[in-house]
PDB file of C-alpha atoms in Angstrom:
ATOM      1  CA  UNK A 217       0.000   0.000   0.000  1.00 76.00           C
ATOM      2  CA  UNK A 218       0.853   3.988  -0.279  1.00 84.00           C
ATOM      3  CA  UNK A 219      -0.087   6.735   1.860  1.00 90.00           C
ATOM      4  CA  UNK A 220       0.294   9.909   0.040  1.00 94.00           C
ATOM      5  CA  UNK A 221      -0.154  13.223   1.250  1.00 95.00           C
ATOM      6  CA  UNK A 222      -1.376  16.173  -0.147  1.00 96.00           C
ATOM      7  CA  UNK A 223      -1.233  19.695   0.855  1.00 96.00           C
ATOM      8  CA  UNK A 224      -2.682  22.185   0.973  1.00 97.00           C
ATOM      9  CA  UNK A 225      -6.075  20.863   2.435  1.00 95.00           C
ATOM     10  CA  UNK A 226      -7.849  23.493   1.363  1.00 96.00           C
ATOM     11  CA  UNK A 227      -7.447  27.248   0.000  1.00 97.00           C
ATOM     12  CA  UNK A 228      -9.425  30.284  -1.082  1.00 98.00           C
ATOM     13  CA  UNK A 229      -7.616  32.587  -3.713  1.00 97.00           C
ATOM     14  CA  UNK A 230      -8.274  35.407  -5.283  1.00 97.00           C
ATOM     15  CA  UNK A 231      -9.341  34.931  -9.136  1.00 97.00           C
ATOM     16  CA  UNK A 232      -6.671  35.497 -11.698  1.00 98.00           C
ATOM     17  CA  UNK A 233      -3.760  33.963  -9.335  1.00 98.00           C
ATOM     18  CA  UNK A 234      -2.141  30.290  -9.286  1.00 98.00           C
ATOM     19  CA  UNK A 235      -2.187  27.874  -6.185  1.00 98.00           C
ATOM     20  CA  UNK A 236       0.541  24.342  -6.085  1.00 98.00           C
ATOM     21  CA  UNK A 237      -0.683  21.602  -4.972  1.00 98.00           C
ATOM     22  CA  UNK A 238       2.343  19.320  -3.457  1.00 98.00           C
ATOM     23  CA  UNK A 239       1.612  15.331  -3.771  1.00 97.00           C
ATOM     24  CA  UNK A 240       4.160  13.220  -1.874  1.00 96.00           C
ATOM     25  CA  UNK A 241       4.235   9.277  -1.908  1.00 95.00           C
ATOM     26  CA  UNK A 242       5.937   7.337   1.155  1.00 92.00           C
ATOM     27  CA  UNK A 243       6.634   4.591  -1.055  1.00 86.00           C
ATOM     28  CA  UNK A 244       7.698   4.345  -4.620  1.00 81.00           C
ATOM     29  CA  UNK A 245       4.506   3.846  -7.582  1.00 80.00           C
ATOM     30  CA  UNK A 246       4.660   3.561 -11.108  1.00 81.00           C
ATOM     31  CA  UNK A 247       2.129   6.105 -11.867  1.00 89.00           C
ATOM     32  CA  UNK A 248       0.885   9.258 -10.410  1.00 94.00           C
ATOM     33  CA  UNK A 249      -2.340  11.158 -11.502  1.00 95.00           C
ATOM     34  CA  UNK A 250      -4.021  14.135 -11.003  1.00 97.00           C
ATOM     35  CA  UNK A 251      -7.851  13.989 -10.531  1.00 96.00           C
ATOM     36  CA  UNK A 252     -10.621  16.912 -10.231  1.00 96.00           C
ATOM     37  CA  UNK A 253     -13.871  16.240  -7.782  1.00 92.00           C
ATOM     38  CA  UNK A 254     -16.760  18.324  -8.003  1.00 86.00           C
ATOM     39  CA  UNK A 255     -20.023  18.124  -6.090  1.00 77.00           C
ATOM     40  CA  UNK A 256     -22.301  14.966  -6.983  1.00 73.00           C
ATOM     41  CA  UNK A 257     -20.150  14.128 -10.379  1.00 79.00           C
ATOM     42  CA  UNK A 258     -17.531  11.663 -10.666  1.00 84.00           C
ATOM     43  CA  UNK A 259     -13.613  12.159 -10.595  1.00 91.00           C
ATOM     44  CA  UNK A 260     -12.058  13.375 -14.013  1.00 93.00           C
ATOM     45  CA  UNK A 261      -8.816  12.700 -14.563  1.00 94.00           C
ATOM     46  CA  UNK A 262      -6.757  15.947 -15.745  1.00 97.00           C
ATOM     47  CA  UNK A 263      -3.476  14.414 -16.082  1.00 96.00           C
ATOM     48  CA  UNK A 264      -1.072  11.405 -15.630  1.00 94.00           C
ATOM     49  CA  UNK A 265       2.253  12.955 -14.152  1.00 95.00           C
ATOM     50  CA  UNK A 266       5.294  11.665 -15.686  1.00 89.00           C
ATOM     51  CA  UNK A 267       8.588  11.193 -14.217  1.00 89.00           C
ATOM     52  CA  UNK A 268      11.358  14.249 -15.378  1.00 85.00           C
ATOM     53  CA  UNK A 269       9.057  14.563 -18.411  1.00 87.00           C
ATOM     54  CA  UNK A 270       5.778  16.358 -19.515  1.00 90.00           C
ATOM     55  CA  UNK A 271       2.559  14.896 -18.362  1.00 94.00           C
ATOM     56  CA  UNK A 272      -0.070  13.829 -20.399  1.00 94.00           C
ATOM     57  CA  UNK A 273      -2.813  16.273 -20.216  1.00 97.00           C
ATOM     58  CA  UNK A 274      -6.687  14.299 -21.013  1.00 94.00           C
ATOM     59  CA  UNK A 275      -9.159  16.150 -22.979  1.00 94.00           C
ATOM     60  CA  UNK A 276     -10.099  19.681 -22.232  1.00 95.00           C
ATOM     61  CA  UNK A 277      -7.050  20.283 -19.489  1.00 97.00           C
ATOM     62  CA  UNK A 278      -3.985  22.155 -20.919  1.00 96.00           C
ATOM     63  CA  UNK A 279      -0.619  22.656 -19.857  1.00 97.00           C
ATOM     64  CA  UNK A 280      -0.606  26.367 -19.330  1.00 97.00           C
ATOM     65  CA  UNK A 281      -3.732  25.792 -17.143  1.00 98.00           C
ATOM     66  CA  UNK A 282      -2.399  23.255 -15.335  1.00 98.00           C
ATOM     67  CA  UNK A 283       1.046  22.679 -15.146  1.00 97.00           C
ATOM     68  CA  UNK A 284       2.345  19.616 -13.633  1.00 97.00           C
ATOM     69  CA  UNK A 285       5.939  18.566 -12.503  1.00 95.00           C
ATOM     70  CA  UNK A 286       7.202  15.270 -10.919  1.00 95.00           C
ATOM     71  CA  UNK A 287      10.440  15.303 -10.306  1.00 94.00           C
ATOM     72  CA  UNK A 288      10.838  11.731  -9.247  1.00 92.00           C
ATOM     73  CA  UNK A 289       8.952   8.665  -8.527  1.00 91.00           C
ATOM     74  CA  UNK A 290       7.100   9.813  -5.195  1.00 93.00           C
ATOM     75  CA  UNK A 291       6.574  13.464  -5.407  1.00 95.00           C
ATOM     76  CA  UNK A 292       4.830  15.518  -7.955  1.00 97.00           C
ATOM     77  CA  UNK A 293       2.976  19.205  -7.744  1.00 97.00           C
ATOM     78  CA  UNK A 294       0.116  20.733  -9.509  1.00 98.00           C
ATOM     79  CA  UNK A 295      -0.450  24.421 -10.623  1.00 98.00           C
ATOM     80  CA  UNK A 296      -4.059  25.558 -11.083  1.00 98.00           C
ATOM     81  CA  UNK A 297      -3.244  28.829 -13.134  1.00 98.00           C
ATOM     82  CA  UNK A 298      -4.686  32.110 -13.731  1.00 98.00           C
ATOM     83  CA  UNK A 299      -8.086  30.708 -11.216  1.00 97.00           C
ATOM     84  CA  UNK A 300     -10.849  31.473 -12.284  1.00 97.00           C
ATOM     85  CA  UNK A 301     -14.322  31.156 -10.124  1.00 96.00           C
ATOM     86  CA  UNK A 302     -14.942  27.722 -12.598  1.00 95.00           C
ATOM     87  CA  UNK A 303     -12.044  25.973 -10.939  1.00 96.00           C
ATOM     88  CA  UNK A 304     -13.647  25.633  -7.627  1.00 96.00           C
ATOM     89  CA  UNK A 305     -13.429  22.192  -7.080  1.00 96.00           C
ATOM     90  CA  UNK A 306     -11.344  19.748  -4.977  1.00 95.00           C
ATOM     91  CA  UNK A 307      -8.123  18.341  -6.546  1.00 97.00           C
ATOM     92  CA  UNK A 308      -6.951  14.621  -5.779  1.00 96.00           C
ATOM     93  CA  UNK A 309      -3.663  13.285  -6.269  1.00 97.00           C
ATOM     94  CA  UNK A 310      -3.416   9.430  -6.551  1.00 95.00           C
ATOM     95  CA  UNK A 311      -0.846   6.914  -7.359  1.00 94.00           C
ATOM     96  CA  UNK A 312      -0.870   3.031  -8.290  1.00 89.00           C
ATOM     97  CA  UNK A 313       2.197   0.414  -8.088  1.00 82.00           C
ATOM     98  CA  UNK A 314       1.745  -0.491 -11.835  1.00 75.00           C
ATOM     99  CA  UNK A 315      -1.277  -2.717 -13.660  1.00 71.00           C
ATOM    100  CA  UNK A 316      -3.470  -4.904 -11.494  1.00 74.00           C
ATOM    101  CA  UNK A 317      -2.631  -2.967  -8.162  1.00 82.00           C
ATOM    102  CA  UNK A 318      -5.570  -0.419  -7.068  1.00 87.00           C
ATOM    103  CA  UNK A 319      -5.150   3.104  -6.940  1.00 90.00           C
ATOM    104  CA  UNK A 320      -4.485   5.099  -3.453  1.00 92.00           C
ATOM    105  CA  UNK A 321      -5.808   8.854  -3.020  1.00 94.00           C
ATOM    106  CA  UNK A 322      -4.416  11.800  -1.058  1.00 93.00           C
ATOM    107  CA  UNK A 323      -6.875  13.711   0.945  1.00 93.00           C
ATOM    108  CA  UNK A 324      -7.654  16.002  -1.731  1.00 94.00           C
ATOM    109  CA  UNK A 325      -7.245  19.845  -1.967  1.00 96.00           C
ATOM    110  CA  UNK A 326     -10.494  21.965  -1.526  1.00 95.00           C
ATOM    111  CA  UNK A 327      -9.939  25.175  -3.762  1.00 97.00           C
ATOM    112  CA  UNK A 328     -12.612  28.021  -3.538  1.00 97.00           C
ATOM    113  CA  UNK A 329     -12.026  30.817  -5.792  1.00 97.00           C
ATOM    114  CA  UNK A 330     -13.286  34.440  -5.326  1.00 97.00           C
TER     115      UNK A 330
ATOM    116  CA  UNK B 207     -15.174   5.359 -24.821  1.00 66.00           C
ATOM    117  CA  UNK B 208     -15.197   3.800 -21.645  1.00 73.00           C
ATOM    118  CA  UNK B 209     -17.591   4.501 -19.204  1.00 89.00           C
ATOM    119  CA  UNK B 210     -18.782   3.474 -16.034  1.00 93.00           C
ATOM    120  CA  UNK B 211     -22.663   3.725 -14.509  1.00 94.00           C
ATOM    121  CA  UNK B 212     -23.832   3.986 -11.019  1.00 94.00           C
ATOM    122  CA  UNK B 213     -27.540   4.139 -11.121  1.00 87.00           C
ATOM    123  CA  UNK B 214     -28.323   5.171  -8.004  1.00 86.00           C
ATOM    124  CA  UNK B 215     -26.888   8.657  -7.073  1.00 90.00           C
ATOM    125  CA  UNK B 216     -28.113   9.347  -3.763  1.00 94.00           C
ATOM    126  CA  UNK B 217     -29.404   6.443  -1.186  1.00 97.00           C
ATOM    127  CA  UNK B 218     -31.194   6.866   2.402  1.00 97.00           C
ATOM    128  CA  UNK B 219     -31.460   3.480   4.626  1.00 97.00           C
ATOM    129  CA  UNK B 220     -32.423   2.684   7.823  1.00 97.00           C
ATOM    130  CA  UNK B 221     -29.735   0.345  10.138  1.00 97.00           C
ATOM    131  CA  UNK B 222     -29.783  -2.788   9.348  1.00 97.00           C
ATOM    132  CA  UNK B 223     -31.509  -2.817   5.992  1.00 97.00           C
ATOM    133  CA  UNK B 224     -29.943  -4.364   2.991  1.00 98.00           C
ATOM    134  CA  UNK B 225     -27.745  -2.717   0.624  1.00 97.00           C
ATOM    135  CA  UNK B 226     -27.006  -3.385  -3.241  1.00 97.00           C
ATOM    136  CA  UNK B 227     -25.714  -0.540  -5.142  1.00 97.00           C
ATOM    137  CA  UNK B 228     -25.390  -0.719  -8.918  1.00 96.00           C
ATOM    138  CA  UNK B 229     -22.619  -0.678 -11.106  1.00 97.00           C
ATOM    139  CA  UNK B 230     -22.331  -1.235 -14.946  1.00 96.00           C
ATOM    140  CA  UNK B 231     -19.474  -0.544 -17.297  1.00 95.00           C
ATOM    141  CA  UNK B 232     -19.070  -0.580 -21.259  1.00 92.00           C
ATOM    142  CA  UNK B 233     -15.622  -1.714 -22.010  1.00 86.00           C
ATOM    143  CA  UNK B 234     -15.494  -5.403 -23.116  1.00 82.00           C
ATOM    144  CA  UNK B 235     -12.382  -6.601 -22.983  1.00 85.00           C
ATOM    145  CA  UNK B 236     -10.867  -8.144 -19.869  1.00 88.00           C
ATOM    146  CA  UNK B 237     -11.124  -5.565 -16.585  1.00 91.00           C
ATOM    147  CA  UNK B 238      -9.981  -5.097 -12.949  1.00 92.00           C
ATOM    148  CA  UNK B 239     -13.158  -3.561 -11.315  1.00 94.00           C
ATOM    149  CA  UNK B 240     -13.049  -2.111  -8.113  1.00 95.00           C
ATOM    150  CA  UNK B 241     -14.736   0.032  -5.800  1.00 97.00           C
ATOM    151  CA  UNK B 242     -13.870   3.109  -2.880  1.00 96.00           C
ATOM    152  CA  UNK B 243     -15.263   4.721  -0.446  1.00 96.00           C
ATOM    153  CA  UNK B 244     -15.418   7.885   1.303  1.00 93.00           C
ATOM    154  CA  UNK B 245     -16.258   8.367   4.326  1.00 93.00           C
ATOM    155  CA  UNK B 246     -16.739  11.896   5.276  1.00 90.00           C
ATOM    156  CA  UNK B 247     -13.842  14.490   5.925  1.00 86.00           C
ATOM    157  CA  UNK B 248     -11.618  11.253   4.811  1.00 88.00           C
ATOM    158  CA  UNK B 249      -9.707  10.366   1.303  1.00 88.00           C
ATOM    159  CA  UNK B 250     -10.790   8.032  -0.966  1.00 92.00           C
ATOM    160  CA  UNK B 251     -10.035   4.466  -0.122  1.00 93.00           C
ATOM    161  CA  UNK B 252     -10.583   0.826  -1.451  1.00 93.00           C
ATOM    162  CA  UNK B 253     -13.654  -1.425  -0.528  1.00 96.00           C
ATOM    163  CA  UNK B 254     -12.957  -4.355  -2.676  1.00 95.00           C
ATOM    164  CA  UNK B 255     -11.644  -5.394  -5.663  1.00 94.00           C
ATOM    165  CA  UNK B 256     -11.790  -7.900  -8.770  1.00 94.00           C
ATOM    166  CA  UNK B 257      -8.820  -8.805 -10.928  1.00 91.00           C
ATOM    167  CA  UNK B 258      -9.437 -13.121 -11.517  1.00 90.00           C
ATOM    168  CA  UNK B 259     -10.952 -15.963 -10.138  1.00 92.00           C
ATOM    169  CA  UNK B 260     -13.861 -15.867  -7.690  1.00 94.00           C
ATOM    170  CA  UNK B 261     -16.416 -13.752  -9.141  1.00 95.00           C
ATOM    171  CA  UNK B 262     -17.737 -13.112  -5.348  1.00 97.00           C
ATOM    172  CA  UNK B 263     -15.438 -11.461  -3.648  1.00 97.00           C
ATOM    173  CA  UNK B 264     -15.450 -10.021  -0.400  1.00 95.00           C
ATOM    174  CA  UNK B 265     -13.922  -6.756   1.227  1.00 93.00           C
ATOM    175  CA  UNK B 266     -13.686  -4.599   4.286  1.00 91.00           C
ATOM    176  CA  UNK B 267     -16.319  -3.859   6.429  1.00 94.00           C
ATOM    177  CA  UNK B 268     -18.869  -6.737   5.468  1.00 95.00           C
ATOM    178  CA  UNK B 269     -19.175  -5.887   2.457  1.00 97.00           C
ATOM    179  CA  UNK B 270     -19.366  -8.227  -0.827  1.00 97.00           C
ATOM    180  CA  UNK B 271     -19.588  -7.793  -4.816  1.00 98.00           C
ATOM    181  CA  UNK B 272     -20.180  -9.839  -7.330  1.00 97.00           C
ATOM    182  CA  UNK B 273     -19.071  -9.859 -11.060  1.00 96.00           C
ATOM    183  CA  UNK B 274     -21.624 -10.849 -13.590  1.00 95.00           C
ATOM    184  CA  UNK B 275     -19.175 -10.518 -17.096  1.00 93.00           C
ATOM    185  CA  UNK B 276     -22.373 -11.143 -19.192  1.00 93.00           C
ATOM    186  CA  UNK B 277     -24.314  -8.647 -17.885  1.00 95.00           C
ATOM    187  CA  UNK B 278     -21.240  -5.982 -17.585  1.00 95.00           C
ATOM    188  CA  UNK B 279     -21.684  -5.490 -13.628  1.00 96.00           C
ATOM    189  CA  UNK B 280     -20.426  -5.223 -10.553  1.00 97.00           C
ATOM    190  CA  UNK B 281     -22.659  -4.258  -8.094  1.00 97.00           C
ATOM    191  CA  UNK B 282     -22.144  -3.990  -4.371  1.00 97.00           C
ATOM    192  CA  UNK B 283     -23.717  -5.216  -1.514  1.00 98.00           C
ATOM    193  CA  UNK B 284     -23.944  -5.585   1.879  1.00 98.00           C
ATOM    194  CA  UNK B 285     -26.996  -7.262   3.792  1.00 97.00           C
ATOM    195  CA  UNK B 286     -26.717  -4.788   6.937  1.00 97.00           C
ATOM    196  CA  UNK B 287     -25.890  -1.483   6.869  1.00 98.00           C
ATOM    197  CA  UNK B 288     -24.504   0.711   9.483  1.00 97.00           C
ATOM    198  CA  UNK B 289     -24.706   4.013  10.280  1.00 96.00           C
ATOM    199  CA  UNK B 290     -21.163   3.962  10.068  1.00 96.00           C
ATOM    200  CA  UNK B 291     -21.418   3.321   6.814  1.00 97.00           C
ATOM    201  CA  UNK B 292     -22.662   6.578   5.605  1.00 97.00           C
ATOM    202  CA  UNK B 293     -20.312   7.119   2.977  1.00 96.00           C
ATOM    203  CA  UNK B 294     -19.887   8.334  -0.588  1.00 94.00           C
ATOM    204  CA  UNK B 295     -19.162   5.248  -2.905  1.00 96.00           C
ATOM    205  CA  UNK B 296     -17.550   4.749  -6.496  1.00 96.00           C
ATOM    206  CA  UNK B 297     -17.425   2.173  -8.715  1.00 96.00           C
ATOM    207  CA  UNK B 298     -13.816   2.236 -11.087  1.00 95.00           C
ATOM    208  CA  UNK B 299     -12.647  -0.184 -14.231  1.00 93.00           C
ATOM    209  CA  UNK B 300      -9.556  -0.624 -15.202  1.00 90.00           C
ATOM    210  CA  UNK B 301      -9.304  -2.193 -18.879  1.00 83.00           C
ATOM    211  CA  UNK B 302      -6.853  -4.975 -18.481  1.00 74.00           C
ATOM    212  CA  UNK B 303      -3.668  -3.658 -18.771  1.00 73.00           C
ATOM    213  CA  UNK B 304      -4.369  -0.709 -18.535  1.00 79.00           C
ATOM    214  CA  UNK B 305      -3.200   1.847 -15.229  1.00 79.00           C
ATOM    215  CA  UNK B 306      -6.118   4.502 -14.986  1.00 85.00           C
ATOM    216  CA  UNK B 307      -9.340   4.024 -13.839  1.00 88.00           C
ATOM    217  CA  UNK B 308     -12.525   5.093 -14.710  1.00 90.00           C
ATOM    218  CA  UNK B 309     -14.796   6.119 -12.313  1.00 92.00           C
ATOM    219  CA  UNK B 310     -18.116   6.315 -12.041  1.00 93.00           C
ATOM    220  CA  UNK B 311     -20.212   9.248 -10.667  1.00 92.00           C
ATOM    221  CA  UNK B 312     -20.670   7.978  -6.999  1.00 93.00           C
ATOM    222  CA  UNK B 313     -23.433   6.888  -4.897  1.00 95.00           C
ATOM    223  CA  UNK B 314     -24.068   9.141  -1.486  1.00 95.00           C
ATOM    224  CA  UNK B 315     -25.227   6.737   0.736  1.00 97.00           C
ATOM    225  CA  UNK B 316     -26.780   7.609   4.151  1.00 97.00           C
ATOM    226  CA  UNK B 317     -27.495   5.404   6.832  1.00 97.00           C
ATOM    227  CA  UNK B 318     -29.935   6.650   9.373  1.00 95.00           C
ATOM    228  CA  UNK B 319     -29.582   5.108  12.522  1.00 90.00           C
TER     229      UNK B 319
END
């Protein structure tokens, strides 16, 4: 198993500025993700973080809105850019140990923007 | 593309009564189907899992699915609920060899006690 945490918690910023998210991973995983949550709809998967190398970005989440960096195999951050009120939401990191293992969450990031 | 139902989005019981919570999914090749919960203020974590073998299988928490590969579900159950168990559940697939789940949209179940 991994426990990962994730900080902040939660944050409220002011529209048109950028808030990191830090994801760290007590044990090493194969893949990282980054996940979005909102209220009574499932989790949609922005982005698979790749180690020293860009991440790959799903459809409808760009790099320059949400810039992603993993350093190495347990840590990665997440930049939600230029917020707008839209990107309310909470933000999960999560990590597996490769194909057939289950994935572990962080305890999410609630971001309010005003 | 992929995708993964849960047909009932928000559930009320009573302790003790029985729970089955749907799950259906449209990929059909070979998958590892799982489900998490969330119990509130707390992260996402796993309730059970299928990869092979036994399509009953059994997780945390009394708790039980059961994988039906011709009708393309997985639902959940549990034949007494807790208020404990007041939760927010999901239903995922992973296509086999695949890494990245797909999730469905969640159940909110509450338990009255």
């Amino acid at each position: 198993s991994a426990v990962i945490s994730q900080k902040p918690s939660r944050d409220i910023c002011q529209r048109g500025t950028s808030l990191t998210i830090q994801c760290q991973v007590d044990s090493q995983v194969t893949m990282m993700f980054w996940y979005r949550q909102q209220p009574g709809q499932s989790l949609t998967l922005i982005a698979t973080a790749n180690q020293g190398s860009e991440a790959t970005y799903e459809s409808g989440f760009v790099i320059d809105k949400f810039p992603i960096s993993r350093p190495n195999l347990t840590f990665s951050t997440l930049t939600v850019s230029n917020m707008s009120p839209e990107d309310s939401s909470i933000y999960l990191c999560s990590a597996t140990g490769g194909v057939n293992t289950e994935a572990f969450f962080g305890q999410g990031t609630r971001l309010t923007v005003v | 593309a992929q995708s993964v139902s849960q047909h009932n989005h928000h559930v009320i019981l009573s302790e003790a009564a029985s729970l089955e919570l749907g799950c259906n999914y449209s990929y059909g090749g070979t998958v590892n189907l799982f489900w998490y919960v969330q119990y509130p203020g707390q992260h996402l974590q796993l309730l059970l899992k299928y990869f092979s073998g036994d399509p009953l299988v059994k997780g945390i928490k009394g708790f039980e699915a059961e994988f039906i590969k011709s009708k393309f579900s997985f639902n959940l159950r549990k034949p007494s609920v807790q208020w404990s168990d007041t939760a927010e559940y999901f239903c995922a697939v992973n296509p086999g060899g695949s890494y990245i789940p797909t999730f469905g949209r969640g159940t909110s179940l509450i338990v009255h006690p």
